[in-house]
Coordinates of C-alpha atoms in Angstrom, one line a residue:
X207 CA 74.6 30.2 -4.4
X208 CA 71.2 28.6 -3.3
X209 CA 71.8 30.3 0.2
X210 CA 72.4 33.5 -1.6
X211 CA 69.2 33.3 -3.8
X212 CA 67.1 32.8 -0.8
X213 CA 68.5 35.1 1.7
X214 CA 65.0 36.0 2.7
X215 CA 64.2 32.7 4.2
X216 CA 67.3 31.9 5.9
X217 CA 67.8 35.0 8.3
X218 CA 67.1 36.3 11.8
X219 CA 64.1 38.1 10.8
X220 CA 62.5 35.0 9.5
X221 CA 63.3 33.0 12.8
X222 CA 61.9 35.8 14.9
X223 CA 58.5 35.7 13.0
X224 CA 58.3 32.1 13.4
X225 CA 59.2 32.2 17.0
X226 CA 56.6 35.3 17.6
X227 CA 54.1 33.0 15.8
X228 CA 54.6 30.1 17.9
X229 CA 54.4 32.1 21.2
X230 CA 51.5 34.0 20.0
X231 CA 49.1 31.1 18.6
X232 CA 46.0 33.5 18.4
X233 CA 47.7 35.3 15.5
X234 CA 48.3 32.2 13.4
X235 CA 46.5 31.5 10.3
X236 CA 44.0 28.4 10.7
X237 CA 45.9 26.4 8.4
X238 CA 49.2 26.5 10.7
X239 CA 49.4 24.3 13.7
X240 CA 52.2 25.0 16.5
X241 CA 53.8 21.6 15.3
X242 CA 53.7 22.7 11.8
X243 CA 55.4 26.1 12.6
X244 CA 57.9 24.3 15.0
X245 CA 59.0 22.1 12.0
X246 CA 59.6 25.2 9.9
X247 CA 61.6 27.0 12.5
X248 CA 64.0 23.9 13.0
X249 CA 64.3 23.8 9.1
X250 CA 65.1 27.7 9.0
X251 CA 67.4 27.8 12.0
X252 CA 69.3 24.7 10.4
X253 CA 69.7 26.5 7.3
X254 CA 70.4 29.8 8.9
X255 CA 73.4 28.3 10.6
X256 CA 74.6 26.8 7.5
X257 CA 74.4 29.9 5.5
X258 CA 76.0 32.0 8.0
X259 CA 78.6 29.7 9.0
X260 CA 79.4 28.2 5.3
X261 CA 82.7 30.1 4.7
X262 CA 84.2 28.7 8.1
X263 CA 82.9 25.3 7.1
X264 CA 84.3 25.6 3.7
X265 CA 87.7 26.7 5.1
X266 CA 87.8 23.8 7.5
X267 CA 86.9 21.3 4.7
X268 CA 89.7 22.5 2.5
X269 CA 92.3 22.2 5.1
X270 CA 90.9 18.6 6.0
X271 CA 91.5 17.8 2.4
X272 CA 94.9 19.2 1.9
X273 CA 96.3 17.6 5.3
X274 CA 98.5 15.0 4.5
X275 CA 100.3 12.3 6.7
X276 CA 103.7 12.1 5.4
X277 CA 105.9 8.8 5.7
X278 CA 109.5 10.2 4.7
X279 CA 110.6 8.6 1.4
X280 CA 107.5 6.3 1.1
X281 CA 104.3 8.2 0.6
X282 CA 101.9 11.0 1.3
X283 CA 98.6 9.9 2.5
X284 CA 95.5 12.2 2.7
X285 CA 94.4 12.5 6.5
X286 CA 90.9 11.6 5.3
X287 CA 92.4 8.2 4.1
X288 CA 93.7 7.2 7.1
X289 CA 90.8 5.4 8.6
X290 CA 90.6 3.2 5.6
X291 CA 94.3 2.7 5.8
X292 CA 94.1 1.4 9.4
X293 CA 91.0 -0.8 8.9
X294 CA 92.7 -2.6 6.0
X295 CA 96.4 -2.9 7.8
X296 CA 96.8 -6.2 9.5
X297 CA 100.1 -5.5 11.0
X298 CA 99.6 -3.9 14.4
X299 CA 102.9 -1.9 14.7
X300 CA 102.3 -0.4 11.3
X301 CA 98.9 0.8 12.4
X302 CA 100.3 2.1 15.5
X303 CA 103.1 4.2 13.6
X304 CA 100.4 5.5 11.0
X305 CA 98.0 6.4 13.7
X306 CA 100.9 8.3 15.8
X307 CA 101.7 10.3 12.6
X308 CA 98.0 10.9 11.9
X309 CA 97.3 12.4 15.4
X310 CA 100.1 14.9 14.8
X311 CA 98.4 16.1 11.7
X312 CA 94.9 16.2 13.2
X313 CA 96.2 18.4 15.9
X314 CA 97.1 21.0 13.3
X315 CA 93.4 21.4 12.3
X316 CA 92.5 22.5 15.9
X317 CA 92.5 26.0 15.2
X318 CA 90.3 25.5 12.0
X319 CA 87.8 23.4 13.9
X320 CA 87.6 26.2 16.8
X321 CA 86.9 28.9 14.5
X322 CA 84.2 27.0 13.0
X323 CA 82.5 26.0 16.4
X324 CA 83.0 29.6 17.6
X325 CA 81.1 30.8 14.7
X326 CA 78.2 28.2 15.4
X327 CA 78.1 29.2 19.1
X328 CA 78.0 33.0 18.6
X329 CA 75.3 32.4 16.2
X330 CA 73.2 30.4 18.6
X331 CA 73.7 33.2 21.4
X332 CA 72.7 35.7 18.8
X333 CA 69.2 33.9 18.5
X334 CA 68.7 34.0 22.3
X335 CA 70.4 30.5 23.4
X336 CA 72.9 30.0 26.0
X337 CA 74.9 27.8 23.8
X338 CA 74.5 25.6 20.6
X339 CA 73.5 22.6 22.6
X340 CA 70.5 24.7 24.2
X341 CA 69.6 25.7 20.7
X342 CA 69.0 22.3 19.5
X343 CA 67.6 21.0 22.6
X344 CA 64.7 23.4 22.1
X345 CA 64.5 23.7 18.6
X346 CA 64.7 20.0 17.9
X347 CA 62.2 19.3 20.9
X348 CA 65.1 16.8 22.2
X349 CA 64.8 15.4 25.7
X350 CA 68.5 15.3 26.4
X351 CA 68.4 14.5 30.0
X352 CA 65.9 11.5 29.4
X353 CA 68.2 10.4 26.6
X354 CA 71.3 10.5 28.5
X355 CA 69.5 8.4 31.2
X356 CA 68.5 5.9 28.9
X357 CA 72.1 6.0 27.4
X358 CA 73.6 5.4 30.8
X359 CA 71.2 2.5 31.5
X360 CA 72.1 0.9 28.0
X361 CA 75.8 1.2 28.9
X362 CA 75.3 -0.6 32.3
X363 CA 73.2 -3.4 31.1
X364 CA 75.4 -4.1 27.9
X365 CA 78.6 -3.9 29.5
X366 CA 79.5 -7.5 30.4
X367 CA 78.2 -8.7 27.3
X368 CA 80.5 -6.1 25.4
X369 CA 83.5 -6.7 27.1
X370 CA 83.2 -10.5 27.0
X371 CA 82.7 -10.6 23.3
X372 CA 85.1 -7.9 22.6
X373 CA 87.9 -9.5 24.6
X374 CA 87.4 -12.6 22.6
X375 CA 87.3 -10.8 19.4
X376 CA 90.4 -8.8 19.8
X377 CA 92.4 -11.9 20.6
X378 CA 91.1 -14.2 18.1
X379 CA 91.3 -11.5 15.2
X380 CA 93.6 -8.9 16.1
X381 CA 96.0 -11.0 18.4
X382 CA 96.1 -8.2 21.3
X383 CA 94.4 -8.1 24.6
X384 CA 91.8 -5.6 25.8
X385 CA 94.3 -3.8 27.8
X386 CA 96.6 -3.3 24.9
X387 CA 93.7 -2.1 22.3
X388 CA 93.7 1.2 20.9
X389 CA 91.3 2.8 18.3
X390 CA 93.4 1.6 15.4
X391 CA 92.7 -1.9 16.4
X392 CA 89.0 -1.4 16.5
X393 CA 89.1 0.0 13.0
X394 CA 91.0 -3.2 11.7
X395 CA 88.6 -5.6 13.9
X396 CA 85.5 -4.2 12.3
X397 CA 86.8 -4.2 8.7
X398 CA 85.9 -8.0 8.5
X399 CA 87.1 -7.9 4.7
X400 CA 87.0 -11.7 4.5
X401 CA 83.3 -11.6 4.5
X402 CA 82.9 -9.2 1.5
X403 CA 83.2 -11.9 -1.1
X404 CA 79.5 -13.0 0.3
X405 CA 78.1 -9.7 -0.7
X406 CA 79.0 -9.3 -4.3
X407 CA 78.0 -5.9 -5.9
X408 CA 76.3 -7.5 -9.0
X409 CA 73.8 -9.2 -6.9
X410 CA 72.5 -5.8 -5.6
X411 CA 71.3 -5.0 -9.0
X412 CA 68.5 -7.7 -8.7
X413 CA 68.0 -7.8 -4.8
X414 CA 66.6 -4.5 -4.2
X415 CA 63.9 -4.5 -6.9
X416 CA 63.1 -8.0 -6.0
X417 CA 62.3 -7.0 -2.4
X418 CA 60.3 -4.1 -3.4
X419 CA 58.1 -6.5 -5.5
X420 CA 57.9 -8.8 -2.8
X421 CA 56.9 -6.5 -0.1
X422 CA 54.3 -4.9 -2.6
X423 CA 53.5 -7.5 -5.2
X424 CA 51.1 -5.1 -7.0
X425 CA 53.1 -1.8 -5.9
X426 CA 50.2 -0.9 -4.1
X427 CA 50.0 1.8 -1.4
X428 CA 52.9 4.1 -2.7
X429 CA 54.6 5.6 -5.7
X430 CA 57.4 3.8 -7.6
X431 CA 61.1 4.3 -6.5
X432 CA 62.9 5.8 -9.3
X433 CA 65.9 3.6 -9.6
X434 CA 69.0 5.1 -11.1
X435 CA 72.1 2.6 -11.4
X436 CA 75.5 4.1 -11.2
X437 CA 78.2 1.6 -12.4
X438 CA 80.4 4.2 -14.0
X439 CA 82.4 5.3 -11.0
X440 CA 80.7 8.8 -11.3
X441 CA 78.8 10.5 -8.7
X442 CA 77.5 9.5 -6.1
X443 CA 80.4 7.4 -4.6
X444 CA 77.9 5.5 -2.5
X445 CA 74.2 4.8 -2.5
X446 CA 72.0 7.6 -1.8
X447 CA 68.3 8.3 -1.7
X448 CA 67.1 11.6 -2.8
X449 CA 63.4 12.7 -1.8
X450 CA 63.2 15.4 -4.5
X451 CA 59.4 15.6 -4.5
X452 CA 57.6 13.2 -2.2
X453 CA 56.3 10.9 -3.0
X454 CA 56.3 10.9 -6.8
X455 CA 60.2 11.8 -7.4
X456 CA 62.0 9.9 -4.6
X457 CA 65.3 8.7 -6.4
X458 CA 67.3 5.8 -5.2
X459 CA 70.9 6.3 -6.8
X460 CA 72.5 3.1 -6.5
X461 CA 76.1 2.8 -6.8
X462 CA 77.1 -1.0 -5.4
X463 CA 80.7 -1.6 -4.7
X464 CA 80.2 -4.9 -2.8
X465 CA 81.0 -6.1 0.7
X466 CA 79.2 -6.4 3.7
X467 CA 79.2 -2.6 4.7
X468 CA 78.3 -1.5 1.4
X469 CA 75.1 -3.7 1.6
X470 CA 74.4 -2.3 4.8
X471 CA 74.5 1.4 3.0
X472 CA 72.3 -0.1 0.1
X473 CA 69.5 -1.4 2.2
X474 CA 69.6 1.6 4.6
X475 CA 69.0 3.9 1.7
X476 CA 66.4 1.5 0.1
X477 CA 64.6 1.5 3.4
X478 CA 64.4 5.4 3.2
X479 CA 63.1 5.3 -0.4
X480 CA 60.4 3.0 0.4
X481 CA 59.3 5.4 3.3
X482 CA 59.3 8.6 1.2
X483 CA 57.5 6.5 -1.6
X484 CA 54.4 5.9 0.8
X485 CA 53.9 9.5 2.2
X486 CA 50.7 10.8 0.8
X487 CA 51.2 13.7 -1.7
X488 CA 48.4 15.6 0.1
X489 CA 50.7 15.9 3.3
X490 CA 51.8 19.5 3.8
X491 CA 55.7 19.7 3.2
X492 CA 56.7 20.1 6.7
X493 CA 54.8 16.5 7.2
X494 CA 56.5 15.0 4.2
X495 CA 60.5 15.7 4.8
X496 CA 60.7 18.0 8.0
X497 CA 60.0 17.0 11.7
X498 CA 61.6 14.5 13.5
X499 CA 64.7 13.2 11.6
X500 CA 65.0 10.3 14.0
X501 CA 61.8 9.0 12.2
X502 CA 63.3 8.4 8.7
X503 CA 66.4 7.2 10.4
X504 CA 64.6 4.4 11.9
X505 CA 63.2 3.1 8.8
X506 CA 66.6 3.3 7.5
X507 CA 68.1 1.5 10.2
X508 CA 65.2 -1.3 9.9
X509 CA 66.5 -2.4 6.5
X510 CA 70.0 -2.2 7.2
X511 CA 69.7 -4.4 9.9
X512 CA 68.7 -7.1 7.5
X513 CA 72.5 -7.8 6.9
X514 CA 72.6 -9.1 10.3
X515 CA 69.6 -11.3 9.5
X516 CA 70.5 -15.0 8.8
X517 CA 67.1 -15.6 7.1
X518 CA 67.6 -12.6 4.7
X519 CA 71.2 -13.5 4.1
X520 CA 70.3 -17.2 3.1
X521 CA 67.5 -15.9 1.0
X522 CA 69.0 -13.5 -1.2
X523 CA 72.7 -14.1 -0.9
X524 CA 72.4 -17.8 -0.8
X525 CA 75.0 -18.0 2.2
X526 CA 74.8 -19.7 5.5
X527 CA 76.5 -17.1 7.7
X528 CA 79.3 -18.0 9.9
X529 CA 79.1 -17.5 13.4
X530 CA 82.3 -15.2 13.0
X531 CA 80.4 -12.7 10.9
X532 CA 77.2 -12.9 12.8
X533 CA 79.0 -12.1 16.2
X534 CA 81.3 -9.5 14.4
X535 CA 78.6 -7.4 12.8
X536 CA 76.5 -7.4 15.8
X537 CA 79.4 -6.5 18.0
X538 CA 80.2 -3.5 15.6
X539 CA 76.6 -2.3 15.9
X540 CA 76.9 -2.5 19.9
X541 CA 80.2 -0.6 19.8
X542 CA 78.7 1.9 17.5
X543 CA 75.6 2.6 19.8
X544 CA 77.8 2.7 22.9
X545 CA 80.1 5.2 21.2
X546 CA 77.4 7.4 20.3
X547 CA 76.1 7.4 23.8
X548 CA 79.5 8.7 24.9
X549 CA 79.6 11.0 22.0
X550 CA 76.5 12.7 23.1
X551 CA 77.7 13.3 26.4
X552 CA 81.0 14.7 25.1
X553 CA 79.1 16.9 23.0
X554 CA 76.9 18.4 25.6
X555 CA 79.9 18.8 27.9
X556 CA 81.6 20.6 25.1
X557 CA 79.1 23.0 24.6
X558 CA 77.7 23.9 28.1
X559 CA 81.5 24.3 29.3
X560 CA 82.4 26.7 26.5
X561 CA 84.7 24.3 24.5
X562 CA 88.0 25.0 26.3
X563 CA 91.1 22.8 26.1
X564 CA 89.8 20.9 29.1
X565 CA 87.0 19.3 27.2
X566 CA 89.7 17.3 25.3
X567 CA 90.1 15.4 28.6
X568 CA 86.4 14.8 28.8
X569 CA 86.5 13.2 25.4
X570 CA 89.2 11.0 25.9
X571 CA 87.5 9.7 29.3
X572 CA 84.0 9.2 27.9
X573 CA 84.8 7.7 24.6
X574 CA 87.4 5.5 26.0
X575 CA 85.1 4.6 29.1
X576 CA 82.3 3.6 26.8
X577 CA 84.3 1.5 24.1
X578 CA 86.9 0.3 26.5
X579 CA 89.8 1.0 24.4
X580 CA 92.2 4.0 24.4
X581 CA 91.3 7.0 22.1
X582 CA 93.6 9.6 21.2
X583 CA 93.0 13.2 22.3
X584 CA 93.7 14.8 18.9
X585 CA 90.4 13.9 17.5
X586 CA 88.4 15.6 20.2
X587 CA 87.2 18.4 17.9
X588 CA 86.7 16.2 14.8
X589 CA 84.3 14.3 16.7
X590 CA 81.8 17.3 17.2
X591 CA 78.8 17.0 14.7
X592 CA 76.1 19.5 13.4
X593 CA 72.5 19.3 15.2
X594 CA 73.7 17.4 18.0
X595 CA 73.6 14.4 15.6
X596 CA 74.3 11.6 18.2
X597 CA 70.9 12.4 19.8
X598 CA 69.0 11.7 16.7
X599 CA 70.9 8.5 16.0
X600 CA 70.0 7.2 19.5
X601 CA 66.4 7.9 19.3
X602 CA 66.2 6.0 16.0
X603 CA 68.1 3.0 17.3
X604 CA 65.9 2.8 20.1
X605 CA 62.8 3.0 18.2
X606 CA 63.7 0.8 15.4
X607 CA 64.8 -2.0 17.8
X608 CA 61.0 -2.0 18.9
X609 CA 59.7 -1.9 15.6
X610 CA 61.6 -4.6 14.6
X611 CA 60.9 -7.0 17.4
X612 CA 56.9 -6.2 16.6
X613 CA 57.4 -7.0 13.0
X614 CA 59.2 -10.3 13.8
X615 CA 56.5 -11.2 16.6
X616 CA 53.8 -10.3 14.4
X617 CA 54.8 -11.5 10.8
X618 CA 57.8 -13.8 11.5
X619 CA 61.5 -13.9 10.7
X620 CA 60.8 -13.1 7.0
X621 CA 58.5 -10.0 7.8
X622 CA 60.6 -8.1 5.2
X623 CA 58.9 -10.1 2.2
X624 CA 55.3 -10.4 3.7
X625 CA 52.7 -8.2 2.0
X626 CA 50.7 -8.3 5.2
X627 CA 53.7 -6.9 7.1
X628 CA 54.1 -4.3 4.0
X629 CA 50.5 -3.1 4.6
X630 CA 50.9 -2.5 8.1
X631 CA 54.0 -0.5 7.3
X632 CA 52.2 1.5 4.6
X633 CA 49.5 2.5 7.4
X634 CA 52.5 3.8 9.5
X635 CA 54.3 5.6 6.8
X636 CA 51.3 7.2 5.5
X637 CA 51.4 9.2 8.6
X638 CA 54.6 10.8 7.2
X639 CA 56.6 13.0 9.3
X640 CA 53.5 14.6 11.3
X641 CA 54.3 13.0 14.6
X642 CA 57.3 12.6 16.6
X643 CA 58.8 9.3 18.0
X644 CA 57.4 10.3 21.5
X645 CA 54.1 11.0 20.0
X646 CA 53.8 7.7 18.0
X647 CA 54.9 5.9 21.4
X648 CA 51.8 7.4 23.0
X649 CA 49.6 6.0 19.9
X650 CA 50.8 2.4 20.9
X651 CA 53.9 2.3 18.5
X652 CA 57.4 1.3 20.1
X653 CA 58.7 3.5 22.8
X654 CA 62.1 5.4 23.2
X655 CA 63.5 3.2 25.9
X656 CA 66.3 1.0 25.0
X657 CA 64.8 -2.5 26.3
X658 CA 64.2 -3.7 22.9
X659 CA 67.7 -3.1 21.6
X660 CA 69.2 -4.5 24.8
X661 CA 67.1 -7.8 24.4
X662 CA 68.3 -7.9 20.6
X663 CA 71.9 -7.7 21.6
X664 CA 71.5 -10.3 24.5
X665 CA 69.8 -12.8 22.0
X666 CA 72.7 -12.5 19.2
X667 CA 75.7 -12.0 21.3

């Protein structure tokens, strides 16, 4: 309904006008800089693709929701629930059985995925790009070649560490060797359910407001976060930050469930909310909520990282974290980064080579090589994401690690409750979305190299 109401914004004519203005800056209004126009162009292109492809996406999502994994005479499990069942199933033979059934059902969705991505490819080509990835490389201002080089370096320099800890964890917690391990073993390994009790849902109700008051004792420098607590099981199912009108109407809808991964989500959305409430109201709209999406991701990840910080856990949860939790949560983060490096390589291969069946083999090769366990071919289309999302994640993780290292060096391990660190962050956040991460690096902020992230893992594992 929204897209139908604003058809005049999200169409090829609007895109052409913005492209023309960018290529002929002398015709531009004085208030419109090329950067501001490029941010608007990205915004319009993204919603043009969404508006034009929503029927295919809706059809795909409906089919996903209808897909069931049937265990004869026992139960029918929605396909979307399978990862949660696998993560909580301690018996390896049952995980393997369930995974095999799920792969068959997942393969039945392939025609729906192909329809959707063929539509996206056609739309990208209609706009003058060779393929979908080429569109996002230009419109999103992404240095994909440089990012792949840094990703390959990250994989090489973390390989021995990753394999050493993964072998040990699999043997201890899953009772299988690295050679035997499959995707479902990693899902179970990284669940870590026994640590959930140290992250109770009721504590979240006081922790987040307390953190906000400690970092900004007088509330100076930004608007107040509009807290809304959801304990009745209604929407949202998880915590979410909604920057409705920056900075005055930034909502943090908190729906705590408890558990260490839920706390990661809580702190991630809290970090986003803090950022948006410190962006000046005088900033133009594109510099408030558009631009480099890796920027707001970085601030979200900065706070989510506190769930792996012993000083934060001891201060707010009164728990001296165990070595097992520290290593497991850090290993999971390393696994996620390595997997996204492989996902980016695979997505580029898929789009550049036309998305044929042969790319399924590339998926298995790239993901299995980075994660060092076998990944099933059946999910090769389900892994594709809009907007080349893995690229934005990787840039955010590299920047966040450098930012966190700086904060720890300047303000100590408990920087997150130091008003001086809050003042420094306020100065950075007041720039809003006006600068890309590359431009911030040129101004003296952390670079987009993986050095700080590699060092962080080396120090923790």
